[in-house]
Amino acid sequence: MKMENMSLSGLDNTKLEALAQDIYSDLVEDACLGLCFEVHRAVKQGYFFLDDTDQESMKDFEIVDQPGVDIFGQVYNQWKNKECVCPNCNRSIAASRFAPHLEKCLGMGRNSSRIANRRIASSNNTNNKSESDQEDNDDVNDNDWSYGSEKKAKKRKSDKNPNSPRRSKSLKHKNGELSSSVNTDPYKYNYNTGINYETLGPDELRSLLTTQCGVISEHTKKMCTRSQRCPQHTDQQRRAVRVFLLGLSATSLPDSNTAVESDGYDASDGQVLMSRLQWDGSSDISPSDSASSKASTNNSDSKKPKKKKKTSLNSTGGGGGGSGSVGGSSSQGCLAGQANRKKPKLPVPPAPSIYDNLN
Amino acid sequence: LISKRKPQLLPAGCSHVNAYKVDNWRPNLRVIYQCFVWSGSAETRRRKAKSCICHMCGAHLNRLHSCLYCVFFGCFTKKHIHEHAKNKRHNLAIDLLYGGIYCFVCQDYIYDKDMEQIAKEEQRKAWKLQGVGEKYSTWEPTKRELDLLRHNPKRRKMTTNCTIGLRGLINLGNTCFMNCIVQALTHTPLLRDFFLSDRHKCEMQSNSCLVCEMSQLFQEFYSGHRSPHIPFRLLHLVWTHARHLAGYEQQDAHEFLIAALDVLHRHCKGDTTNDNGKKANNPNHCNCIIDQIFTGGLQSDVTCQVCHGVSTTIDPFWDISLDLPGSSTPFWPLSPGGDGGTVNGESHLSGATTLTDCLRRFTRPEHLGSSAKIKCGGCHSYQESTKQLTMKKLPIVACFHLKRFEHSAKLRRKITTYVSFPLELDMTPFMASRWASTNYLPPGLYVLVRYALFAVVNHQGTLESGHYTSFIRQHKDQWFKCDDAIITKASIKDVLDSEGYLLFYHKQFLEYE
């Protein structure tokens, strides 16, 4: 089959077809040969196996497409307890509060100098810590911070949404005056409220522990009356106190991974509890409620299935949309300064004598 | 007894080539590749066609091989080359189609590193001559990498149904604007490839290199971790290096994007391939990855209305900010019919405004008016003029910023006009005059200005309070919604129906320079 110059004009259709067919099959064969070489080389060079994967672990990374969970199969809104270490001051900060913290820490916020001066001016008594943190909260949640647009001018206080959380927060500082749903100082709250478990019988304890947190405060020796999802205490602490009070057959807590709308205390629980325990004084609503808008509407809002950050009542506005659910973020913020919050240890079971009393 | 030794790999090369690799073997081998294997020009192709035939049967196919030791062509299929090898004891031959070296002693094709080096170089030269340019070649592991991989059999491959590469981001307190930009950047294909192939060589003394942090971010996204990442270090670094961003001012996603690109660009000094170190800060001369990907050139032509002289400037850009109908500046030049577009309030267009409409408006010639006369170099006096913006150089990633936040002296509001944007965008009509559609573009060149959408940042809510979310594209046609810590699957319809604030487009075809 020698190579020769050939004119195509003299050929009829069948000949042309045959030529085309020849060329085509040659090309296909060449292509196949090329693939063979590729594989041959891969095997010889030793990288043919690279395509092999571990099927088992691959399954772990399959995308999930179900309602209520993200692509990893995780439920929404379970990331409230994330913390990070500030690169500037090396303190451990709740992740959802890191930005406002950093703003102050780097001395960049509008109010940074004001706060700094205030701190210097005030005396070093112990109560100062929580108060100044509350003020920080106030400043931090100032609407100036929360702008997400290209605005140049500062928003005046008068422009504030009268329903905005800032209004209700400022109520906090009025001495002694409490709205029905606003809690003043969570720090003070711990001293004044809570249930003394020693006065309760095992049945009462058991029913109590099905509806509320119950973790015993080391300071007051009283049980926490917040809901079972109260952010101040961990599930581990709750489990421990149930074991301690009810013995090893204590009922388990509800799954903490279920999607929760509000991190805070539900008002309805408070009503029930109050009637049962003839609780007097401020309600047991957590600081999270006070941080979000007006009392009654807020509570119902917190139960909405939609995420809070999309509503205009959200305390965090502007470019940010809030950090997780409103309840969680604010309560974390309020409690950030508290010693209780940072305690990693479980409450230590009291001396055997008290335990014997219960039995 | 089971041997614990790893199975021995047969060497890819062989010792029989050593007899060949003497004296002038390299140039000899090059000639063989140039003339008989990779034909760079039409002439060499013709020569190959004419001279490369089997010396025994005259065939020019049948897997023709050339002897490496002498001028002999023999076909493989009929074993004519084998006969020659046996008779002359020439034990090496080369396949003229793919350039593989066959060793008759080993009776197999062998891969010698030095010889392959020559083969690759000659192939590249041929491609260049053919006008093909550089061709993409897949990654091949080194011996060390192979070893590592063999010791770690629990490998994961990124298939289309894989979550690796996706990760949520914790909101640090109104930082959803930052999270959206991070999602867009980590899903910019070229940027991803740059960082995952470890291209950043840091020259900063301190720990505050944002490019390093970016690199770390990619590691986090591809780590396989499912819990959302906490980008606190990133925030800290950006605020440290872009003070104007910090605090209460300007928590705008677009502002953050520009500031982040700027800091990254400044910190990329070590990676510029340009030897002129001092020019690192000049976007026109810097060749860092940020500039390579994001920097485009915007041409501004000012035409004097009297002498028609044109003054041209070209400015670099990282994004194109587009006015929208419903803002206080008129969208359409007042023209009869159809394109109503009132100054305030909703657009009365019959169809929705499209991104193309916005771009058309952006690149329209604009009369600057009698109050804005320019000094004309030709007329030596102030004259009225028209100005027109066009794209001189298209960036690989084009970011369009829809100007939804309006704040003039009296007016502060968000423009929520729906703007429809396409999945694929053709930038030809907006190119500078030399490219204009008035010139005939050969069909192949047309694809060079085609762009594909890969990320969308949206803002929900009002000027005062709102939330940013983003959509990003993964694996060609999969889209995901990124809402801070929550990543969910999204449909293309979800993406295209969304309001759109920042739109990221990626060039579909890249050419080597």
Coordinates of N, CA, C and O in Angstrom, one line a residue, chain B residues 302-308 367-376 379 381-386:
Chain B
V302 N -12.9 59.5 25.5 CA -13.5 60.8 25.5 C -13.3 61.5 24.1 O -12.2 61.7 23.7
T303 N -14.5 61.7 23.5 CA -14.4 62.2 22.1 C -14.8 63.7 22.1 O -15.9 64.0 22.5
C304 N -14.0 64.5 21.6 CA -14.3 65.9 21.4 C -15.3 66.1 20.4 O -15.2 65.6 19.2
Q305 N -16.4 66.8 20.7 CA -17.5 67.0 19.7 C -17.1 67.9 18.6 O -17.9 67.9 17.6
V306 N -16.1 68.6 18.7 CA -15.7 69.5 17.7 C -14.8 68.9 16.7 O -15.0 68.8 15.5
C307 N -13.6 68.5 17.2 CA -12.6 67.9 16.3 C -12.7 66.4 16.2 O -11.9 65.8 15.4
H308 N -13.5 65.8 17.0 CA -13.6 64.4 17.0 C -12.3 63.6 17.4 O -12.2 62.4 17.1
H367 N -23.2 61.8 26.6 CA -22.8 63.2 26.3 C -22.5 63.8 27.7 O -23.4 63.8 28.6
L368 N -21.4 64.5 27.8 CA -21.0 65.0 29.1 C -21.6 66.3 29.4 O -21.6 66.8 30.5
G369 N -22.2 66.9 28.4 CA -23.0 68.2 28.6 C -22.1 69.4 28.7 O -20.9 69.4 28.8
S370 N -22.8 70.5 28.6 CA -22.0 71.8 28.5 C -21.4 72.2 29.8 O -20.5 73.0 29.9
S371 N -21.9 71.6 30.9 CA -21.3 72.0 32.2 C -20.1 71.2 32.5 O -19.4 71.4 33.5
A372 N -19.8 70.2 31.6 CA -18.6 69.4 31.9 C -17.7 69.3 30.7 O -17.4 68.2 30.2
K373 N -17.3 70.5 30.2 CA -16.5 70.5 29.0 C -15.1 70.0 29.4 O -14.6 70.3 30.5
I374 N -14.5 69.4 28.4 CA -13.1 68.9 28.7 C -12.1 69.7 27.8 O -12.5 70.3 26.8
K375 N -10.9 69.7 28.3 CA -9.9 70.4 27.5 C -9.4 69.5 26.4 O -8.8 68.5 26.6
C376 N -9.7 69.9 25.2 CA -9.4 69.1 24.1 C -8.0 69.4 23.6 O -7.6 70.6 23.3
C379 N -8.2 70.8 19.9 CA -8.7 72.1 19.7 C -8.0 73.2 20.6 O -8.3 74.4 20.4
S381 N -8.8 74.0 23.5 CA -9.8 74.7 24.2 C -10.8 73.8 24.8 O -10.8 72.6 24.5
Y382 N -11.7 74.3 25.7 CA -12.7 73.5 26.3 C -13.8 73.2 25.4 O -14.4 74.1 24.8
Q383 N -14.2 72.0 25.2 CA -15.2 71.6 24.3 C -16.1 70.6 24.9 O -15.8 69.9 25.9
E384 N -17.3 70.5 24.4 CA -18.2 69.4 24.8 C -17.7 68.1 24.3 O -17.1 68.1 23.2
S385 N -18.1 67.1 25.0 CA -17.5 65.8 24.6 C -18.5 64.6 24.9 O -19.4 64.8 25.7
T386 N -18.2 63.5 24.3 CA -18.9 62.3 24.7 C -17.9 61.4 25.3 O -16.8 61.4 25.0

